Short mmCIF file of C-alpha atoms in Angstrom, two decimals:
data_model
loop_
_atom_site.label_atom_id
_atom_site.label_comp_id
_atom_site.label_asym_id
_atom_site.label_seq_id
_atom_site.Cartn_x
_atom_site.Cartn_y
_atom_site.Cartn_z
CA GLU A 1 126.78 -234.00 -37.31
CA THR A 2 126.75 -237.67 -37.48
CA GLY A 3 124.98 -238.18 -33.96
CA VAL A 4 128.12 -239.59 -32.69
CA THR A 5 130.32 -237.34 -30.75
CA GLN A 6 134.03 -238.04 -29.45
CA THR A 7 136.18 -236.26 -26.82
CA PRO A 8 138.68 -235.06 -26.58
CA ARG A 9 139.14 -234.19 -30.39
CA HIS A 10 142.98 -233.73 -29.91
CA LEU A 11 145.29 -235.40 -27.22
CA VAL A 12 149.00 -235.48 -26.61
CA MET A 13 150.24 -237.80 -24.03
CA GLY A 14 153.54 -239.41 -22.73
CA MET A 15 154.24 -242.71 -22.78
CA THR A 16 153.83 -243.06 -18.82
CA ASN A 17 150.39 -241.17 -19.05
CA LYS A 18 146.79 -242.86 -18.68
CA LYS A 19 144.03 -241.01 -20.48
CA SER A 20 140.68 -242.15 -21.72
CA LEU A 21 138.91 -241.48 -24.99
CA LYS A 22 134.86 -240.88 -24.89
CA CYS A 23 132.27 -241.65 -27.32
CA GLU A 24 128.70 -241.04 -27.09
CA GLN A 25 125.91 -241.97 -29.81
CA HIS A 26 122.56 -240.12 -29.81
CA LEU A 27 121.09 -242.49 -32.42
CA GLY A 28 119.59 -245.49 -30.60
CA HIS A 29 122.06 -247.78 -31.88
CA ASN A 30 122.81 -251.31 -30.46
CA ALA A 31 126.38 -251.80 -31.84
CA MET A 32 129.50 -249.66 -31.32
CA TYR A 33 132.86 -249.83 -32.57
CA TRP A 34 136.58 -248.46 -32.07
CA TYR A 35 138.66 -247.88 -35.07
CA LYS A 36 142.26 -246.89 -35.50
CA GLN A 37 143.22 -244.76 -38.45
CA SER A 38 146.88 -244.06 -39.15
CA ALA A 39 148.68 -242.86 -42.39
CA LYS A 40 150.37 -245.98 -43.43
CA LYS A 41 147.61 -248.43 -42.85
CA PRO A 42 143.89 -248.96 -43.96
CA LEU A 43 141.20 -248.19 -41.01
CA GLU A 44 141.67 -251.05 -38.30
CA LEU A 45 138.64 -252.47 -36.27
CA MET A 46 139.84 -252.65 -32.73
CA PHE A 47 137.00 -253.50 -30.63
CA VAL A 48 133.29 -254.15 -31.37
CA TYR A 49 130.10 -254.07 -28.85
CA ASN A 50 126.77 -255.39 -29.32
CA PHE A 51 124.30 -254.57 -26.76
CA LYS A 52 127.37 -253.54 -24.38
CA GLU A 53 128.98 -256.99 -24.81
CA GLN A 54 132.47 -257.17 -26.34
CA THR A 55 132.03 -259.13 -29.51
CA GLU A 56 135.20 -258.68 -31.22
CA ASN A 57 138.68 -258.06 -30.23
CA ASN A 58 141.25 -257.87 -33.17
CA SER A 59 144.24 -258.64 -31.43
CA VAL A 60 144.71 -255.29 -29.60
CA PRO A 61 147.65 -254.81 -27.36
CA SER A 62 146.29 -254.93 -23.87
CA ARG A 63 147.48 -251.14 -23.35
CA PHE A 64 144.26 -250.42 -25.01
CA SER A 65 141.30 -251.32 -22.68
CA PRO A 66 137.79 -250.78 -23.99
CA GLU A 67 134.78 -250.20 -21.79
CA CYS A 68 131.03 -250.13 -22.92
CA PRO A 69 128.76 -249.24 -19.59
CA ASN A 70 125.59 -248.73 -21.95
CA SER A 71 124.66 -248.75 -25.50
CA SER A 72 125.21 -245.01 -25.87
CA HIS A 73 128.74 -244.75 -24.47
CA LEU A 74 131.94 -246.22 -25.32
CA PHE A 75 135.57 -245.47 -23.76
CA LEU A 76 138.79 -246.47 -24.76
CA HIS A 77 141.13 -246.20 -21.68
CA LEU A 78 145.00 -245.70 -22.55
CA HIS A 79 147.97 -246.55 -20.58
CA THR A 80 151.74 -246.80 -21.33
CA LEU A 81 151.21 -246.33 -24.98
CA GLN A 82 153.96 -246.19 -27.61
CA PRO A 83 154.77 -243.39 -30.15
CA GLU A 84 153.45 -245.86 -32.89
CA ASP A 85 150.09 -245.62 -31.34
CA SER A 86 150.03 -242.03 -32.54
CA ALA A 87 146.87 -241.96 -34.92
CA LEU A 88 143.40 -241.02 -35.51
CA TYR A 89 141.04 -242.97 -33.29
CA LEU A 90 137.54 -243.30 -34.65
CA CYS A 91 134.27 -244.39 -32.89
CA ALA A 92 131.41 -245.55 -34.93
CA SER A 93 127.81 -246.84 -34.13
CA SER A 94 125.30 -248.85 -36.22
CA GLN A 95 121.89 -250.28 -35.81
CA GLY A 96 122.91 -253.85 -35.92
CA MET A 97 125.75 -255.83 -36.42
CA THR A 98 126.57 -257.06 -40.14
CA GLY A 99 126.06 -254.85 -43.07
CA TYR A 100 124.44 -251.88 -41.32
CA GLU A 101 125.33 -248.41 -42.24
CA GLN A 102 127.94 -247.09 -39.62
CA TYR A 103 127.90 -243.68 -38.40
CA PHE A 104 131.45 -242.31 -37.49
CA GLY A 105 132.42 -239.64 -35.01
CA PRO A 106 134.79 -237.11 -36.05
CA GLY A 107 137.66 -238.96 -34.28
CA THR A 108 140.33 -238.06 -31.63
CA ARG A 109 143.82 -237.20 -32.84
CA LEU A 110 146.19 -238.89 -30.35
CA THR A 111 149.78 -238.04 -30.42
CA VAL A 112 151.95 -240.10 -28.07
CA THR A 113 155.58 -238.57 -27.19
CA THR B 1 141.95 -262.65 -44.26
CA GLN B 2 140.14 -260.47 -46.73
CA LEU B 3 141.76 -257.67 -48.06
CA LEU B 4 140.74 -254.76 -50.23
CA GLU B 5 142.72 -252.72 -52.37
CA GLN B 6 142.20 -249.24 -53.86
CA SER B 7 143.51 -247.32 -56.81
CA PRO B 8 144.71 -245.05 -57.49
CA GLN B 9 146.10 -243.99 -54.28
CA PHE B 10 146.41 -240.47 -54.95
CA LEU B 11 144.33 -238.50 -57.61
CA SER B 12 144.44 -234.65 -58.53
CA ILE B 13 142.27 -233.27 -61.14
CA GLN B 14 140.63 -230.15 -62.38
CA GLU B 15 137.24 -229.09 -61.62
CA GLY B 16 134.95 -230.35 -64.54
CA GLU B 17 136.71 -233.34 -65.21
CA ASN B 18 135.40 -236.97 -64.63
CA LEU B 19 137.27 -239.68 -62.99
CA THR B 20 136.87 -243.48 -61.81
CA VAL B 21 138.22 -244.95 -58.78
CA TYR B 22 138.59 -248.46 -58.15
CA CYS B 23 138.09 -251.15 -55.02
CA ASN B 24 139.28 -254.63 -55.63
CA SER B 25 139.84 -258.11 -54.01
CA SER B 26 140.16 -261.48 -54.54
CA SER B 27 137.52 -262.07 -51.94
CA VAL B 28 133.70 -262.17 -52.41
CA PHE B 29 131.82 -259.91 -50.42
CA SER B 30 128.09 -260.09 -49.62
CA SER B 31 127.94 -256.09 -49.59
CA LEU B 32 130.23 -253.31 -50.28
CA GLN B 33 129.81 -249.62 -48.99
CA TRP B 34 131.72 -246.48 -50.10
CA TYR B 35 132.50 -243.73 -47.62
CA ARG B 36 133.97 -240.16 -47.94
CA GLN B 37 136.11 -238.69 -45.32
CA GLU B 38 136.79 -234.99 -45.11
CA PRO B 39 139.87 -233.73 -43.42
CA GLY B 40 139.36 -233.59 -39.62
CA GLU B 41 136.18 -235.83 -39.70
CA GLY B 42 135.02 -239.57 -39.80
CA PRO B 43 134.04 -241.34 -42.77
CA VAL B 44 130.40 -240.64 -44.09
CA LEU B 45 128.40 -243.42 -45.99
CA LEU B 46 127.82 -242.67 -49.59
CA VAL B 47 126.11 -245.95 -50.75
CA THR B 48 125.80 -249.51 -50.08
CA VAL B 49 125.79 -252.10 -53.02
CA VAL B 50 124.66 -255.83 -52.22
CA THR B 51 123.88 -257.34 -55.72
CA GLY B 52 126.25 -258.42 -58.10
CA GLY B 53 126.26 -256.05 -61.57
CA GLU B 54 124.31 -253.52 -59.35
CA VAL B 55 124.51 -250.01 -60.50
CA LYS B 56 123.71 -246.95 -58.40
CA LYS B 57 123.73 -243.45 -58.96
CA LEU B 58 123.96 -240.33 -56.58
CA LYS B 59 123.75 -237.18 -58.29
CA ARG B 60 127.11 -237.02 -60.19
CA LEU B 61 128.23 -240.17 -58.63
CA THR B 62 127.82 -243.68 -60.06
CA PHE B 63 128.68 -246.85 -58.09
CA GLN B 64 129.00 -250.17 -59.53
CA PHE B 65 129.27 -253.59 -58.00
CA GLY B 66 131.13 -256.16 -60.04
CA ASP B 67 129.15 -259.41 -61.10
CA ALA B 68 131.32 -261.65 -59.06
CA ARG B 69 130.96 -259.35 -56.02
CA LYS B 70 134.72 -258.99 -55.76
CA ASP B 71 135.11 -255.54 -57.08
CA SER B 72 133.61 -252.04 -57.17
CA SER B 73 134.04 -248.83 -59.00
CA LEU B 74 133.14 -245.02 -58.14
CA HIS B 75 132.65 -242.69 -61.15
CA ILE B 76 132.41 -238.87 -60.61
CA THR B 77 131.07 -236.79 -63.42
CA ALA B 78 132.10 -233.19 -63.70
CA ALA B 79 134.06 -233.38 -60.17
CA GLN B 80 133.90 -230.31 -58.13
CA PRO B 81 135.99 -229.05 -55.49
CA GLY B 82 133.52 -230.02 -52.74
CA ASP B 83 134.15 -233.72 -53.87
CA THR B 84 137.68 -233.39 -52.42
CA GLY B 85 138.33 -236.11 -49.83
CA LEU B 86 139.51 -239.55 -48.89
CA TYR B 87 137.10 -242.36 -50.75
CA LEU B 88 137.04 -245.64 -48.77
CA CYS B 89 135.42 -248.89 -49.52
CA ALA B 90 134.18 -251.40 -47.06
CA GLY B 91 133.28 -254.87 -47.58
CA VAL B 92 131.20 -257.34 -45.44
CA GLY B 93 132.53 -260.65 -45.83
CA ASN B 94 130.38 -263.70 -47.52
CA TYR B 95 130.02 -265.23 -43.79
CA GLY B 96 128.78 -262.08 -42.06
CA GLN B 97 132.19 -260.59 -40.79
CA ASN B 98 132.53 -257.24 -39.82
CA PHE B 99 133.80 -254.71 -42.24
CA VAL B 100 137.24 -254.71 -43.96
CA PHE B 101 138.32 -251.35 -45.15
CA GLY B 102 140.53 -250.52 -48.10
CA PRO B 103 143.26 -247.91 -47.82
CA GLY B 104 141.43 -245.33 -49.60
CA THR B 105 141.87 -243.13 -52.84
CA ARG B 106 142.73 -239.43 -51.92
CA LEU B 107 141.14 -237.05 -54.14
CA SER B 108 141.90 -233.49 -54.70
CA VAL B 109 139.69 -231.36 -57.09
CA LEU B 110 141.33 -228.06 -57.97
CA PRO B 111 139.08 -224.99 -58.69
#
């Protein structure tokens, strides 16, 4: 247990569905992250939030919409996804921004059919 | 864009053998971290190296940061099946950019 939980652990959705991924950290950290991990690419940073404010959006398509209501919770809203969006989506948190140890959740394995 | 390369991509060895995996870049990093990821889990931090030439030991694992802070290596002595996993290096840019991850080395230690 790293103190970061993610739900659901597995998700299968059609291209017309709308779903949300949830992440919660119990570590009192200030920064939270969404990463995408697919078989053919290195871990890709998608979004960064620091004190609930989005500080980075790495050219992620608008079909991915993050939400950070407070420093402990992070959501990733999904709609009209493509099959190439199938991947492991990892949430992480850290005490501060640059260079701090990141604690990762177990991920959500997403399959888009 | 700062990129990290890792080699080898895959490594399969017998229990008890020694191994070294590498993380290389043409860019300078202010710090570099190594993570291990097991199947079905997220990456877990092993070590952070900050100073060029720094060597850190964690039981059977030895980490080295290159003098120029562009590369790093991880050496495992007497590998055990429990060392099996994906080893990722991640660098923080010299100007405070967020982490850039390498593609990883997938290690399999056979009993």
